[in-house]
Coordinates of C-alpha atoms and ligand atoms in Angstrom, one line a residue:
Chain L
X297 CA -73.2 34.2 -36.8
X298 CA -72.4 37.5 -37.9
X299 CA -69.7 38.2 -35.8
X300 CA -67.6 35.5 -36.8
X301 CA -64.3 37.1 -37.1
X302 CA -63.2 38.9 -34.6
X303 CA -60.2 41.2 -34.2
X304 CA -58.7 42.2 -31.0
X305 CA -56.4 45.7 -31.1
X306 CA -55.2 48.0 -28.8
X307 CA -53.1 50.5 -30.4
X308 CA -50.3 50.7 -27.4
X309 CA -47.9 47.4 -27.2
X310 CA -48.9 45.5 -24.8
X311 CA -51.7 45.7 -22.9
X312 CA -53.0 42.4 -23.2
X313 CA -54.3 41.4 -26.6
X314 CA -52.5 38.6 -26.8
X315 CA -53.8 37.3 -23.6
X316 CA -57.2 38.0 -24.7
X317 CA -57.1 36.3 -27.8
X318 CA -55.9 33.3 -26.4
X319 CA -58.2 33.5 -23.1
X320 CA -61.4 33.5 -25.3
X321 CA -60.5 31.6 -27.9
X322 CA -60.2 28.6 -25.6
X323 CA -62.8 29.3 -23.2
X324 CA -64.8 29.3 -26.7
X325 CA -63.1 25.8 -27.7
X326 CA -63.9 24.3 -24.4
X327 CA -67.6 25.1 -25.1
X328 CA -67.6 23.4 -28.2
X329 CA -67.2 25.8 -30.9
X330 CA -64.7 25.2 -33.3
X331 CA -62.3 28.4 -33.1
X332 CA -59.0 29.6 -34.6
X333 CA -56.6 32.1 -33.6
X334 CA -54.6 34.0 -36.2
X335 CA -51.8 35.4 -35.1
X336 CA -51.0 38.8 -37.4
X337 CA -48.5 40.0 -35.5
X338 CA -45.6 39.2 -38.3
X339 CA -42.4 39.3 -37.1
X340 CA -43.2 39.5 -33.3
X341 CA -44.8 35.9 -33.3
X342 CA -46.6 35.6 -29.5
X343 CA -49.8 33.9 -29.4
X344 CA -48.3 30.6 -29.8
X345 CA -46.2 31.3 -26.6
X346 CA -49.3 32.1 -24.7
X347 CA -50.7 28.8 -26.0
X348 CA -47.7 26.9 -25.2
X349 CA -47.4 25.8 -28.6
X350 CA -44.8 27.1 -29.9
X351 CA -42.8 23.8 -30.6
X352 CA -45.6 22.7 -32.8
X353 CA -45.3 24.8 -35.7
X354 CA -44.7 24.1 -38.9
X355 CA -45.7 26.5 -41.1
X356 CA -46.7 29.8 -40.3
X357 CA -49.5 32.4 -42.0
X358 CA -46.3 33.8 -44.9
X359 CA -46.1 30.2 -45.7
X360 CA -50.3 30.5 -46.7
X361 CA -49.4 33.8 -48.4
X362 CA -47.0 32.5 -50.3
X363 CA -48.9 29.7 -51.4
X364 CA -46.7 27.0 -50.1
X365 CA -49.6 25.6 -48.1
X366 CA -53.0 26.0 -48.1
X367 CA -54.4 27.7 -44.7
X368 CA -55.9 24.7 -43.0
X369 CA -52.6 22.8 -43.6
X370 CA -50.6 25.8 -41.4
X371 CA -53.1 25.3 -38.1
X372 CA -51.7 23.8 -35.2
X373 CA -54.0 22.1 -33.1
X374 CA -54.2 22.7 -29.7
X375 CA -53.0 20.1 -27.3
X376 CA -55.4 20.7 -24.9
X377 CA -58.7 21.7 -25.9
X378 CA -60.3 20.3 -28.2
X379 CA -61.7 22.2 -31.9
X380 CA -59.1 24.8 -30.9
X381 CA -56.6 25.9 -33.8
X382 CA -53.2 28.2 -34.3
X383 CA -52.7 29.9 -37.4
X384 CA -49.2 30.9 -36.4
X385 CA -47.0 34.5 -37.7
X386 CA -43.7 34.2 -39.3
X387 CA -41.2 35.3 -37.1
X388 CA -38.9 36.0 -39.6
X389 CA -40.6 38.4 -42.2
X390 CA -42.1 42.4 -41.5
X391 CA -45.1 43.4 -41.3
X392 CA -45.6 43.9 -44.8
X393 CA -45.6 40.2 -45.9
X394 CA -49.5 39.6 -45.5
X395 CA -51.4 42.7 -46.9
X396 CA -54.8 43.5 -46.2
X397 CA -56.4 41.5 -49.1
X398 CA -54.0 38.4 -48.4
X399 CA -55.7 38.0 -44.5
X400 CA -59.2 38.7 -46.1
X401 CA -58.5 35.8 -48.4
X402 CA -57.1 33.5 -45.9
X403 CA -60.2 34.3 -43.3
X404 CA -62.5 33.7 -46.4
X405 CA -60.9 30.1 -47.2
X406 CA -61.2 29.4 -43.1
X407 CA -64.8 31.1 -42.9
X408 CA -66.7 28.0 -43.2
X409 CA -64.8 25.3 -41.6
X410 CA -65.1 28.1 -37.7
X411 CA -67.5 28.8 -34.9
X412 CA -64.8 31.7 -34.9
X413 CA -62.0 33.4 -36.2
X414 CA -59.9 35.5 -34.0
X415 CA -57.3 37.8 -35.3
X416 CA -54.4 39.3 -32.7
X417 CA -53.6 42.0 -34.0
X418 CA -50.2 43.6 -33.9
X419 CA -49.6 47.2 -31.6
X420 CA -49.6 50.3 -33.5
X421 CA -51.8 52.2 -36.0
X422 CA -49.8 51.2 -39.4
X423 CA -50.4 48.4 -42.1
X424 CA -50.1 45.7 -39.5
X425 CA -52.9 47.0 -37.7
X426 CA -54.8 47.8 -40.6
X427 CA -54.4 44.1 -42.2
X428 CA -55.6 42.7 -39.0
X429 CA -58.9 44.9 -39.0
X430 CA -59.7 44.8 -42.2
X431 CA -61.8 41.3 -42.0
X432 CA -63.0 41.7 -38.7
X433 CA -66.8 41.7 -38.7
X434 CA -66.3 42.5 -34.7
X435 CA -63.4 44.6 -33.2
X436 CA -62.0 44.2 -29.9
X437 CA -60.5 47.1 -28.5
X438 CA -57.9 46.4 -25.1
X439 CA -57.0 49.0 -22.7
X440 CA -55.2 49.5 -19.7
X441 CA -57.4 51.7 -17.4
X442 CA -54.0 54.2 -17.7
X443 CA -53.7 57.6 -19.9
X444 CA -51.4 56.1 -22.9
X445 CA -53.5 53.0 -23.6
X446 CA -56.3 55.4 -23.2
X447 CA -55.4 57.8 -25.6
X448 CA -54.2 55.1 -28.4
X449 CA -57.6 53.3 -28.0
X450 CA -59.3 56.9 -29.2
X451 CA -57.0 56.9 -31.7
X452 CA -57.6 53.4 -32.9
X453 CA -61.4 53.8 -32.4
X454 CA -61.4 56.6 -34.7
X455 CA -59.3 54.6 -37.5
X456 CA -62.0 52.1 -37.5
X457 CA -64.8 54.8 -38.2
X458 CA -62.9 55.9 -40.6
X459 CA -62.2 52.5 -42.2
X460 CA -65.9 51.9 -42.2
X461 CA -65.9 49.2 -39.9
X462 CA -68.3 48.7 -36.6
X463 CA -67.7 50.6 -33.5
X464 CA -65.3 48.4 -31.4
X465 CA -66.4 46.8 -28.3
X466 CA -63.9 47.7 -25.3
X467 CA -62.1 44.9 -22.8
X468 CA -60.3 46.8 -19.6
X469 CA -57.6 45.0 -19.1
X470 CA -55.4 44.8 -15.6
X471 CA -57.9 46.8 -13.7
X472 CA -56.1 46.9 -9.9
X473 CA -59.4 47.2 -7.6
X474 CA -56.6 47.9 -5.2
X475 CA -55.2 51.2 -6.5
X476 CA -59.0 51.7 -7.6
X477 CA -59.9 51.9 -4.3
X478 CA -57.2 54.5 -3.4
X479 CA -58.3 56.8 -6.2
X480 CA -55.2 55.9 -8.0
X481 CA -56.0 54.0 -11.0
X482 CA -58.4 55.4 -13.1
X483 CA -61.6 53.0 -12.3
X484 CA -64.4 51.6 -14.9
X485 CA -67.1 55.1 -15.0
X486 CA -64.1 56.8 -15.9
X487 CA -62.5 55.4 -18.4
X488 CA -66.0 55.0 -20.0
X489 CA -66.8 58.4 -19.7
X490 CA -63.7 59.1 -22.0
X491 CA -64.0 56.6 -24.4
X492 CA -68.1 56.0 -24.7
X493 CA -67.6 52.0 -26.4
X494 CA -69.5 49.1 -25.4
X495 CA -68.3 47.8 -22.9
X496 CA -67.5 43.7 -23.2
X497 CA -65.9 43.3 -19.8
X498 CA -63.3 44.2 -17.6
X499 CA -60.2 41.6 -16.5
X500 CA -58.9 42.3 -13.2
X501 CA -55.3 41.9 -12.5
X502 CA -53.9 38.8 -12.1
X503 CA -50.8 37.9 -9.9
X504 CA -50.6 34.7 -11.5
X505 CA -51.0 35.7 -15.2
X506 CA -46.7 35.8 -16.0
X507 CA -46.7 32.0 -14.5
X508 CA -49.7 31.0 -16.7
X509 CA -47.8 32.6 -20.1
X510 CA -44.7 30.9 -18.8
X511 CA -46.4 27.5 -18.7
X512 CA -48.0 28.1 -22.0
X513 CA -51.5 27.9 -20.4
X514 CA -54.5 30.2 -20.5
X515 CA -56.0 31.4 -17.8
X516 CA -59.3 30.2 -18.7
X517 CA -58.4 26.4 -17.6
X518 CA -57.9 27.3 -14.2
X519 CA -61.5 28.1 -11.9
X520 CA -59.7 29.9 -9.3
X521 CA -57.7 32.6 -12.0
X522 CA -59.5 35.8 -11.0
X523 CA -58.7 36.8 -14.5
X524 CA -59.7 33.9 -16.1
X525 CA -63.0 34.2 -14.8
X526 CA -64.2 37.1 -16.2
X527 CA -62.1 36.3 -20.0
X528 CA -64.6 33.2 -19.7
X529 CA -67.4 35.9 -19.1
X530 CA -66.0 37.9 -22.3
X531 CA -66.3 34.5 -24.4
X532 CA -69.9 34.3 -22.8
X533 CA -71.0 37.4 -24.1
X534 CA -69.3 37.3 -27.5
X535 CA -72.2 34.6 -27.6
X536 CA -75.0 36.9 -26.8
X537 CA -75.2 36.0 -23.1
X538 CA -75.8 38.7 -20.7
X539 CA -73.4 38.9 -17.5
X540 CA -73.6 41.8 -15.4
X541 CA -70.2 42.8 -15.4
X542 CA -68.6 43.6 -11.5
X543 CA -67.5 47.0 -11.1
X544 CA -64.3 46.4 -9.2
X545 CA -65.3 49.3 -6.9
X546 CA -64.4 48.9 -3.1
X547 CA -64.2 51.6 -0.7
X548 CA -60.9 51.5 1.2
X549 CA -62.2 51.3 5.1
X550 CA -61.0 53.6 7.7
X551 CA -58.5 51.2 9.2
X552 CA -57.1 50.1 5.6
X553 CA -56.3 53.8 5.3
X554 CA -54.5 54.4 8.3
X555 CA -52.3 51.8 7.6
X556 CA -51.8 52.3 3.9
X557 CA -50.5 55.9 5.5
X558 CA -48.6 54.7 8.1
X559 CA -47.6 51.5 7.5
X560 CA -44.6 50.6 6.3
X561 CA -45.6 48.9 2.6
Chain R
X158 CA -44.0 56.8 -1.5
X159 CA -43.1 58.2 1.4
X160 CA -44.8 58.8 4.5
X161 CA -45.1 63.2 3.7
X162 CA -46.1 62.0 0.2
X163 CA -49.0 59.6 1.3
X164 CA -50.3 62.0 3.8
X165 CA -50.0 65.3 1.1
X166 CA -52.2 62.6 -1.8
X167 CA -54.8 61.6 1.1
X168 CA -55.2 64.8 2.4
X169 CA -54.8 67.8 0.4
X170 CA -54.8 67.3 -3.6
X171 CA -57.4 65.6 -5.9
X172 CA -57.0 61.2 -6.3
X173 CA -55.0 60.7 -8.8
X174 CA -57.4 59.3 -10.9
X175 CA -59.2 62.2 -11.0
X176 CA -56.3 64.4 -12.4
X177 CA -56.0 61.5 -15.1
X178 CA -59.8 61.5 -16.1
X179 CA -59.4 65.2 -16.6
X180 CA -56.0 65.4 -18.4
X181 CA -57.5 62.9 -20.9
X182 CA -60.9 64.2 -21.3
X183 CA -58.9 67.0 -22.9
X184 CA -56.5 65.3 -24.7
X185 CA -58.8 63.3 -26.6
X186 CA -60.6 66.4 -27.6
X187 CA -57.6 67.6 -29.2
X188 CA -56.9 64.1 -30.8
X189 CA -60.0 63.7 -31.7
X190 CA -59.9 67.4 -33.7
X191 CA -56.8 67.0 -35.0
X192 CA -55.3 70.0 -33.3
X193 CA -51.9 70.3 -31.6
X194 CA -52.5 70.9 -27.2
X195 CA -51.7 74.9 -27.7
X196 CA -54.2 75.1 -30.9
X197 CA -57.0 77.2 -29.0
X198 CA -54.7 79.4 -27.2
X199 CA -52.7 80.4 -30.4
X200 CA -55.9 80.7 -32.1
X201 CA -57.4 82.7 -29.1
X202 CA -54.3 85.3 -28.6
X203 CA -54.5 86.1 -33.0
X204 CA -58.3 87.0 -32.2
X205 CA -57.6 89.1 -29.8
X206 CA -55.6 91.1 -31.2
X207 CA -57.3 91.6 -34.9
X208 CA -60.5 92.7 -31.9
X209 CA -58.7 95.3 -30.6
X210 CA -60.0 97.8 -32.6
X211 CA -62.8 97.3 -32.1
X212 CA -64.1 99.2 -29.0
X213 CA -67.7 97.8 -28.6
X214 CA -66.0 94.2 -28.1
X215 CA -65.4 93.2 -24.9
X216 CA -62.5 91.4 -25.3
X217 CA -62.1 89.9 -22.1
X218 CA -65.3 88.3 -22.5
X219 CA -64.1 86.4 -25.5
X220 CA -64.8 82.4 -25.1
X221 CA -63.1 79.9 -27.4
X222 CA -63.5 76.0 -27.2
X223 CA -63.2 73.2 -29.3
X224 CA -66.4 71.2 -29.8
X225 CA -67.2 68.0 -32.1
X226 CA -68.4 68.7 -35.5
X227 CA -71.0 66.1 -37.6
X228 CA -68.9 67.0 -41.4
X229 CA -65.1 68.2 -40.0
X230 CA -62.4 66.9 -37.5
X231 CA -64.1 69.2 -35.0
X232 CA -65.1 72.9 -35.0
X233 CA -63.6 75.6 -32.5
X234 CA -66.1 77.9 -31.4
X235 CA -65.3 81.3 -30.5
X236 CA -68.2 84.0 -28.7
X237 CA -67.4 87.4 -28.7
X238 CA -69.6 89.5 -26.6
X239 CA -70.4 93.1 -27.0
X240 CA -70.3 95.9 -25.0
X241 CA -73.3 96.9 -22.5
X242 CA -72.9 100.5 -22.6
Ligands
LIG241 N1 -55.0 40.7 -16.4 C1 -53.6 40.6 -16.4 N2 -53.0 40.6 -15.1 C2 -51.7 40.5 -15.1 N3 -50.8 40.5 -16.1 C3 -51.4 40.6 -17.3 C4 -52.8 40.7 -17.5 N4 -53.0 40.7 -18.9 C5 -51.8 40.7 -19.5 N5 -50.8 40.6 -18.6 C6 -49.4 40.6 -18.8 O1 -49.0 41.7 -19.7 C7 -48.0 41.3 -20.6 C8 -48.4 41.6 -22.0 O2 -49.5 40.9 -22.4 P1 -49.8 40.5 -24.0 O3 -48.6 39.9 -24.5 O4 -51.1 39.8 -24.0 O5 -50.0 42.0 -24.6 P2 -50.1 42.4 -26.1 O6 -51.0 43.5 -26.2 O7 -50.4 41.2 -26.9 O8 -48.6 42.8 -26.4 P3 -48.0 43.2 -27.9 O9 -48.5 44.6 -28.2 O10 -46.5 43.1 -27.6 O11 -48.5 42.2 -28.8 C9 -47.8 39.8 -20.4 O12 -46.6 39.6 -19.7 C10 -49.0 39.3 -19.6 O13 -48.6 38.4 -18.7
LIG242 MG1 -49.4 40.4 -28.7

């Protein structure tokens, strides 16, 4: 597969990316691929928190720069699903304790052994971001349908031309059809009229999401998660599949206006 | 929001979203070109006034934009019409 390693940035602090990294990662496991997750956010460890795995760790990705351990001895497993793996961040050390050629090295000694190799990528436009990019053969770029995420997607979209890597693929993330609907919130047509990316889906918002992150599971194990549903979608089309993707569009009716304006909400 | 508010959004201006598409359309061009947000209009008042002199311009026809470029950041184009008469 040629896009095998996968990075999913953002620019703005977050929007999501840990979410989606998790989200995919598993709905990939649960298909039967064999996937890991590295989390390179160092010093701001999050993904295992999202995974609910946080009292599994051991060693973490410094330890594997270090040389303490070898990479495949720092994965946790998941307890869930099945061929799922952690590759955990220090929470200790900065940003600049895995460089750019260190995560190449470490994705090159996983390489074989993975269906796929995600990389969470820490917020901003510095080293950490650039460590985390650097061996992605695919790049995952998460927005908010809202200006500031906007703007720091164009920003990082432009880094990655000019780092000579692959135009990334955009994920909307926490689209409210609601406030769609109202002409508040920026809606899918728009926000790709500004940023022109491929579009790899859109994930609504989800009322439930802070109770799944506070029970350490992803919304992808649950059928009835609005957003899970269409971050299983995402996994399916990371595989080639094509799934229309819904436009969240729905036209408020006359009566729902009324008593948007003169209700009491 | 209150009621004044709601009615005033539904009523009388542009959705918001609207606004937003627009704002950023912009933004991003300057981003995108590198330029601070008052980079035309600096550039724009400076032209104007070395084309003064010059009384075959017609210097309130003068058009400046920023556009993208293939081999720079971006490019800012500037027209400057001439007179009729
Ligand atoms: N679709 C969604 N619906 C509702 N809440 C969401 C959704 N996606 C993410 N969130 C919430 O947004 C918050 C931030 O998500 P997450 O940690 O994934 O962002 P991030 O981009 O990884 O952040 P950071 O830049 O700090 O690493 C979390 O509390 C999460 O629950
Ligand atoms: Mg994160």
């Amino acid at each position: 597969m040629a896009d095998k390693v996968v990075c999913i940035t953002s620019g703005k602090g977050g929007v999501g990316k840990s979410t989606v990294t998790a989200n995919v990662a598993t709905a990939l496991a649960m298909k039967g691929y064999k996937v890991v997750a590295i989390d390179a956010d160092i010093g701001l460890r999050n993904l295992d928190l999202v995974l609910g795995l946080e009292n599994r760790i051991v060693y973490d990705i410094v330890h594997v720069v270090e040389g303490v351990v070898p990479p495949e001895k720092a994965l946790v497993k998941d307890k869930r699903t099945k061929n799922l793996y952690l590759l955990p961040a220090a929470q200790t050390k900065d940003k600049s304790a895995v460089k750019p050629e260190d995560l190449v090295k470490i994705v090159e000694e996983l390489r074989d052994k993975f269906d796929f190799i995600f990389i969470d990528s820490p917020a901003g436009i510095e080293e950490g971001f650039k460590t985390a990019v650097t061996p992605a053969d695919t790049i995952i770029v998460v927005a908010n349908p809202e200006m500031a995420s906007i703007r720091d997607a164009d920003r990082v979209v432009g880094l990655c031309e000019a780092m000579q890597k692959p135009e990334p693929k955009l994920v909307i993330n926490r689209l409210d059809p609601k406030k769609v609907a109202r002409g508040d919130m920026l809606d899918v047509e728009d926000v790709l009229q500004v940023l022109s990316l491929d579009l790899l889906g859109v994930v609504p918002e989800d009322k439930n999401m802070v109770s799944y992150i506070n029970r350490g599971e992803p919304a992808v194990l649950f059928e009835d998660s609005v957003a899970g549903k269409e971050l299983r979608n995402i996994a399916e089309r990371l595989l080639g599949k094509e799934i229309p993707i819904p436009k969240w569009t729905y036209s408020e009716g006359f009566l729902e206006k009324l008593k948007r304006l003169f209700g009491s909400e | 929001m209150g009621l004044m508010d709601r009615l005033r959004d539904a009523f009388g201006r542009p959705p918001a979203k609207e606004v937003a598409k627009k704002r950023l359309q912009l933004i991003l061009k300057y981003d995108r070109a590198g330029l601070p947000p008052n980079a035309v209009e600096a550039v724009k008042e400076a032209i104007l006034k070395a084309l003064e002199e010059f009384p075959f311009i017609d210097t309130s026809g003068v058009n400046i934009h920023i556009t993208e470029s293939e081999n720079t950041k971006g490019k800012i184009e500037i027209e400057v019409p001439v007179r009729n008469n």
